[in-house]
Amino acid sequence: MPSKKHDIKNSEEKVQTSAMRHPALYVLSIIILVVVVVAFVAGPILGRSAGGAQGELVFGTYKGKDIEYAAGTYFARAYENQLQQVQQQVNEEGGDLGIQQIYTAFRNAYDSTIFRYGILDKAQKANVLVSATEVTRTLASSPRFQDEDGNFSAQLLQEALSQQPNLKEEVRKDLIFDQAQQDILMDSQLTENEIEFISQMGRERRIFDIVSYSFSEYPDSQAAVFLEENPELFRSVELSSITVGSQADAEEILERLNSSDGVFEEIAQANSSDVYAAEGGSRGVVWYYDIRRDFEDEDAADILFDLEEGQISEIFKLRNDRFAVYRADGPVREAEAGDQNALEQVKGYVLSLERGQVSDYFRTEAEAFIERSAEIGWASAVAEAGVEPVTTSPVAINYGDIPLYPTLQSASSGILTGASSRESLFTEIFSLEQNELSSAIELRDKIVVMRFVEPVTADSQQDSFMDLYIPYLAQDYLVAELQREFKDPANLEDNFDRVFQQTFLGNQN
């Protein structure tokens, strides 16, 4: 990692120039700047201590290193800066500084400190060094240590060092942090070809009509066919159960149930560990396809459904390593094709366990629509099929939902939710000729057919703005990725909320 000097003043001048030319870009750049480069200048001492003689507080650890709030630390300086911002906002709104505002200031400062720890850790691994001469030069140029004539004052520096012995070390870390951060961000800069590629993604947009076949609309007629082919799955019976943790406990329960004084409901309420205990073990109507998943033994459900009304079962071992005894509270009922409740059970079953059945049905419907549209035209096919197309807003090639361009989800009123990572979808729909239809495209919970209506060219001014914003977006993504890395539980032990509550709310739990 080569050494580079971070020139804050020049950066500020460049940002001010951009502000005059591109106001929107300026706002975005400031947001990113706040996240990436935090220039904290004051050195507060916490007014309230929760242990240390000078208010030292440890809010967590980063790779075993304490994240400590104490006078002169970066954490303290960050908090002072955040608190000033919060106080200014409260004053402007005419309110009072409360515990929520203090929490926000502390939390933001804590997060900034974690980011600093992470960058410094990377700098140490890369052997980034700052000389003692550079530390001295930085201190000497600070307005804090200059007299009224603007000359360096050794006396002011010595007074500061006597009050803050770690001042030079903190300045050294500041310089390493700035240097390492700048190097990392420089490494993330995009080439002109990369910027052009990303810009091109949103330059040519398309409007589509979409016909959607939602899996939730699987018809009763198809459910009835599946029921006729698989009637044994949708038998039902009223059951009660008692669930315990061991074979021995189950044997004791079964012995009591088979004795003359064994009352099932009372034993269930007193001993069962399942959710039906409060109802005396009553589970109501149970469907064969559903309860068979509870057992390790594939034949258990068949044995259960062979019980006579009022009969107590043998002991069954469940998949969760518990044991259950059942009672049949009614006769087994066979499902009938006209039973709406049974049809709803069938649809729930096929949607969760036989999803291919649903997909195949709607794919056939979609392909028939495509074929019919080719014969009689889009509008006539839509009317004949009784479907209602949705027309999108202009769609960009926004793979991965980057915030530069409209997402597939927003452009399609939610129909294409979850499709932004489907490279094959973008390839197909942006290869269509005008008025051409796509194939039947399967998404998570539907089949769609898309028709390319017309192209739309992005506004040239907006296009120019995107070219300027893309490099900032790349840095923003990098910072977000670094933050996720630094806050990974493998790196960070986060005790912030507990320590804050103990310190400010007196909560010792």
PDB file of N, CA and C in Angstrom, residues 235-282:
ATOM      1  N   ARG A 235     -57.048 -37.897   3.421  1.00  0.00           N
ATOM      2  CA  ARG A 235     -57.914 -38.410   4.469  1.00  0.00           C
ATOM      3  C   ARG A 235     -57.718 -37.571   5.724  1.00  0.00           C
ATOM      4  N   SER A 236     -58.733 -37.511   6.557  1.00  0.00           N
ATOM      5  CA  SER A 236     -58.626 -36.710   7.778  1.00  0.00           C
ATOM      6  C   SER A 236     -59.286 -37.431   8.943  1.00  0.00           C
ATOM      7  N   VAL A 237     -58.860 -37.054  10.125  1.00  0.00           N
ATOM      8  CA  VAL A 237     -59.409 -37.641  11.341  1.00  0.00           C
ATOM      9  C   VAL A 237     -59.193 -36.674  12.495  1.00  0.00           C
ATOM     10  N   GLU A 238     -60.101 -36.680  13.453  1.00  0.00           N
ATOM     11  CA  GLU A 238     -59.924 -35.877  14.658  1.00  0.00           C
ATOM     12  C   GLU A 238     -59.071 -36.663  15.645  1.00  0.00           C
ATOM     13  N   LEU A 239     -58.013 -36.017  16.154  1.00  0.00           N
ATOM     14  CA  LEU A 239     -57.077 -36.684  17.051  1.00  0.00           C
ATOM     15  C   LEU A 239     -56.806 -35.851  18.285  1.00  0.00           C
ATOM     16  N   SER A 240     -56.395 -36.533  19.343  1.00  0.00           N
ATOM     17  CA  SER A 240     -55.796 -35.905  20.517  1.00  0.00           C
ATOM     18  C   SER A 240     -54.440 -36.554  20.731  1.00  0.00           C
ATOM     19  N   SER A 241     -53.524 -35.831  21.369  1.00  0.00           N
ATOM     20  CA  SER A 241     -52.175 -36.365  21.563  1.00  0.00           C
ATOM     21  C   SER A 241     -51.606 -35.940  22.900  1.00  0.00           C
ATOM     22  N   ILE A 242     -50.664 -36.732  23.374  1.00  0.00           N
ATOM     23  CA  ILE A 242     -49.849 -36.415  24.553  1.00  0.00           C
ATOM     24  C   ILE A 242     -48.400 -36.624  24.143  1.00  0.00           C
ATOM     25  N   THR A 243     -47.597 -35.575  24.266  1.00  0.00           N
ATOM     26  CA  THR A 243     -46.193 -35.625  23.837  1.00  0.00           C
ATOM     27  C   THR A 243     -45.287 -35.470  25.050  1.00  0.00           C
ATOM     28  N   VAL A 244     -44.280 -36.363  25.175  1.00  0.00           N
ATOM     29  CA  VAL A 244     -43.331 -36.312  26.296  1.00  0.00           C
ATOM     30  C   VAL A 244     -41.913 -36.473  25.745  1.00  0.00           C
ATOM     31  N   GLY A 245     -40.938 -36.319  26.659  1.00  0.00           N
ATOM     32  CA  GLY A 245     -39.555 -36.268  26.226  1.00  0.00           C
ATOM     33  C   GLY A 245     -38.823 -37.584  26.154  1.00  0.00           C
ATOM     34  N   SER A 246     -39.380 -38.666  26.714  1.00  0.00           N
ATOM     35  CA  SER A 246     -38.628 -39.926  26.725  1.00  0.00           C
ATOM     36  C   SER A 246     -39.556 -41.110  26.518  1.00  0.00           C
ATOM     37  N   GLN A 247     -38.945 -42.230  26.102  1.00  0.00           N
ATOM     38  CA  GLN A 247     -39.692 -43.465  25.923  1.00  0.00           C
ATOM     39  C   GLN A 247     -40.285 -43.925  27.249  1.00  0.00           C
ATOM     40  N   ALA A 248     -39.521 -43.787  28.317  1.00  0.00           N
ATOM     41  CA  ALA A 248     -39.995 -44.228  29.634  1.00  0.00           C
ATOM     42  C   ALA A 248     -41.223 -43.441  30.071  1.00  0.00           C
ATOM     43  N   ASP A 249     -41.180 -42.109  29.871  1.00  0.00           N
ATOM     44  CA  ASP A 249     -42.345 -41.291  30.234  1.00  0.00           C
ATOM     45  C   ASP A 249     -43.555 -41.670  29.398  1.00  0.00           C
ATOM     46  N   ALA A 250     -43.328 -41.937  28.112  1.00  0.00           N
ATOM     47  CA  ALA A 250     -44.440 -42.327  27.242  1.00  0.00           C
ATOM     48  C   ALA A 250     -45.048 -43.651  27.683  1.00  0.00           C
ATOM     49  N   GLU A 251     -44.206 -44.596  28.102  1.00  0.00           N
ATOM     50  CA  GLU A 251     -44.716 -45.888  28.565  1.00  0.00           C
ATOM     51  C   GLU A 251     -45.547 -45.724  29.823  1.00  0.00           C
ATOM     52  N   GLU A 252     -45.120 -44.833  30.713  1.00  0.00           N
ATOM     53  CA  GLU A 252     -45.888 -44.573  31.943  1.00  0.00           C
ATOM     54  C   GLU A 252     -47.239 -43.950  31.601  1.00  0.00           C
ATOM     55  N   ILE A 253     -47.232 -42.991  30.644  1.00  0.00           N
ATOM     56  CA  ILE A 253     -48.482 -42.351  30.218  1.00  0.00           C
ATOM     57  C   ILE A 253     -49.428 -43.383  29.608  1.00  0.00           C
ATOM     58  N   LEU A 254     -48.887 -44.237  28.745  1.00  0.00           N
ATOM     59  CA  LEU A 254     -49.728 -45.241  28.082  1.00  0.00           C
ATOM     60  C   LEU A 254     -50.330 -46.206  29.098  1.00  0.00           C
ATOM     61  N   GLU A 255     -49.560 -46.579  30.093  1.00  0.00           N
ATOM     62  CA  GLU A 255     -50.076 -47.486  31.131  1.00  0.00           C
ATOM     63  C   GLU A 255     -51.220 -46.840  31.889  1.00  0.00           C
ATOM     64  N   ARG A 256     -51.088 -45.547  32.199  1.00  0.00           N
ATOM     65  CA  ARG A 256     -52.158 -44.838  32.916  1.00  0.00           C
ATOM     66  C   ARG A 256     -53.397 -44.708  32.040  1.00  0.00           C
ATOM     67  N   LEU A 257     -53.206 -44.459  30.750  1.00  0.00           N
ATOM     68  CA  LEU A 257     -54.349 -44.309  29.846  1.00  0.00           C
ATOM     69  C   LEU A 257     -55.120 -45.616  29.712  1.00  0.00           C
ATOM     70  N   ASN A 258     -54.405 -46.719  29.766  1.00  0.00           N
ATOM     71  CA  ASN A 258     -55.051 -48.027  29.607  1.00  0.00           C
ATOM     72  C   ASN A 258     -55.647 -48.556  30.896  1.00  0.00           C
ATOM     73  N   SER A 259     -55.373 -47.867  31.991  1.00  0.00           N
ATOM     74  CA  SER A 259     -55.964 -48.271  33.265  1.00  0.00           C
ATOM     75  C   SER A 259     -57.364 -47.677  33.389  1.00  0.00           C
ATOM     76  N   SER A 260     -58.103 -48.148  34.335  1.00  0.00           N
ATOM     77  CA  SER A 260     -59.498 -47.714  34.464  1.00  0.00           C
ATOM     78  C   SER A 260     -59.638 -46.263  34.897  1.00  0.00           C
ATOM     79  N   ASP A 261     -58.623 -45.707  35.599  1.00  0.00           N
ATOM     80  CA  ASP A 261     -58.752 -44.337  36.106  1.00  0.00           C
ATOM     81  C   ASP A 261     -58.004 -43.314  35.244  1.00  0.00           C
ATOM     82  N   GLY A 262     -57.549 -43.731  34.035  1.00  0.00           N
ATOM     83  CA  GLY A 262     -56.789 -42.832  33.177  1.00  0.00           C
ATOM     84  C   GLY A 262     -57.695 -41.944  32.345  1.00  0.00           C
ATOM     85  N   VAL A 263     -57.744 -40.628  32.633  1.00  0.00           N
ATOM     86  CA  VAL A 263     -58.537 -39.672  31.869  1.00  0.00           C
ATOM     87  C   VAL A 263     -57.600 -38.926  30.927  1.00  0.00           C
ATOM     88  N   PHE A 264     -57.797 -39.106  29.633  1.00  0.00           N
ATOM     89  CA  PHE A 264     -56.855 -38.579  28.632  1.00  0.00           C
ATOM     90  C   PHE A 264     -56.652 -37.072  28.782  1.00  0.00           C
ATOM     91  N   GLU A 265     -57.750 -36.328  28.870  1.00  0.00           N
ATOM     92  CA  GLU A 265     -57.646 -34.868  28.915  1.00  0.00           C
ATOM     93  C   GLU A 265     -56.846 -34.392  30.123  1.00  0.00           C
ATOM     94  N   GLU A 266     -57.085 -35.003  31.281  1.00  0.00           N
ATOM     95  CA  GLU A 266     -56.388 -34.592  32.491  1.00  0.00           C
ATOM     96  C   GLU A 266     -54.890 -34.923  32.405  1.00  0.00           C
ATOM     97  N   ILE A 267     -54.591 -36.101  31.900  1.00  0.00           N
ATOM     98  CA  ILE A 267     -53.178 -36.498  31.756  1.00  0.00           C
ATOM     99  C   ILE A 267     -52.463 -35.598  30.757  1.00  0.00           C
ATOM    100  N   ALA A 268     -53.152 -35.255  29.668  1.00  0.00           N
ATOM    101  CA  ALA A 268     -52.555 -34.374  28.667  1.00  0.00           C
ATOM    102  C   ALA A 268     -52.253 -33.004  29.261  1.00  0.00           C
ATOM    103  N   GLN A 269     -53.201 -32.422  29.970  1.00  0.00           N
ATOM    104  CA  GLN A 269     -52.997 -31.100  30.559  1.00  0.00           C
ATOM    105  C   GLN A 269     -51.850 -31.093  31.564  1.00  0.00           C
ATOM    106  N   ALA A 270     -51.698 -32.182  32.280  1.00  0.00           N
ATOM    107  CA  ALA A 270     -50.677 -32.240  33.333  1.00  0.00           C
ATOM    108  C   ALA A 270     -49.301 -32.646  32.819  1.00  0.00           C
ATOM    109  N   ASN A 271     -49.239 -33.350  31.694  1.00  0.00           N
ATOM    110  CA  ASN A 271     -47.962 -33.953  31.302  1.00  0.00           C
ATOM    111  C   ASN A 271     -47.473 -33.632  29.896  1.00  0.00           C
ATOM    112  N   SER A 272     -48.377 -33.271  28.991  1.00  0.00           N
ATOM    113  CA  SER A 272     -47.971 -33.114  27.596  1.00  0.00           C
ATOM    114  C   SER A 272     -47.151 -31.832  27.395  1.00  0.00           C
ATOM    115  N   SER A 273     -46.158 -31.915  26.523  1.00  0.00           N
ATOM    116  CA  SER A 273     -45.286 -30.766  26.252  1.00  0.00           C
ATOM    117  C   SER A 273     -45.586 -30.098  24.922  1.00  0.00           C
ATOM    118  N   ASP A 274     -46.628 -30.566  24.204  1.00  0.00           N
ATOM    119  CA  ASP A 274     -46.921 -29.932  22.915  1.00  0.00           C
ATOM    120  C   ASP A 274     -47.933 -28.796  23.093  1.00  0.00           C
ATOM    121  N   VAL A 275     -48.239 -28.112  21.990  1.00  0.00           N
ATOM    122  CA  VAL A 275     -49.082 -26.911  22.053  1.00  0.00           C
ATOM    123  C   VAL A 275     -50.553 -27.249  22.302  1.00  0.00           C
ATOM    124  N   TYR A 276     -50.904 -28.525  22.273  1.00  0.00           N
ATOM    125  CA  TYR A 276     -52.299 -28.912  22.447  1.00  0.00           C
ATOM    126  C   TYR A 276     -52.636 -29.268  23.894  1.00  0.00           C
ATOM    127  N   ALA A 277     -51.681 -29.179  24.782  1.00  0.00           N
ATOM    128  CA  ALA A 277     -51.876 -29.614  26.172  1.00  0.00           C
ATOM    129  C   ALA A 277     -53.012 -28.864  26.844  1.00  0.00           C
ATOM    130  N   ALA A 278     -53.081 -27.534  26.620  1.00  0.00           N
ATOM    131  CA  ALA A 278     -54.098 -26.720  27.292  1.00  0.00           C
ATOM    132  C   ALA A 278     -55.510 -27.127  26.878  1.00  0.00           C
ATOM    133  N   GLU A 279     -55.640 -27.716  25.685  1.00  0.00           N
ATOM    134  CA  GLU A 279     -56.952 -28.167  25.204  1.00  0.00           C
ATOM    135  C   GLU A 279     -57.195 -29.633  25.528  1.00  0.00           C
ATOM    136  N   GLY A 280     -56.464 -30.154  26.481  1.00  0.00           N
ATOM    137  CA  GLY A 280     -56.608 -31.559  26.842  1.00  0.00           C
ATOM    138  C   GLY A 280     -56.059 -32.494  25.797  1.00  0.00           C
ATOM    139  N   GLY A 281     -55.151 -31.970  24.975  1.00  0.00           N
ATOM    140  CA  GLY A 281     -54.516 -32.778  23.932  1.00  0.00           C
ATOM    141  C   GLY A 281     -55.227 -32.736  22.597  1.00  0.00           C
ATOM    142  N   SER A 282     -56.403 -32.093  22.512  1.00  0.00           N
ATOM    143  CA  SER A 282     -57.185 -32.108  21.279  1.00  0.00           C
ATOM    144  C   SER A 282     -56.482 -31.334  20.161  1.00  0.00           C
TER     145      SER A 282
END
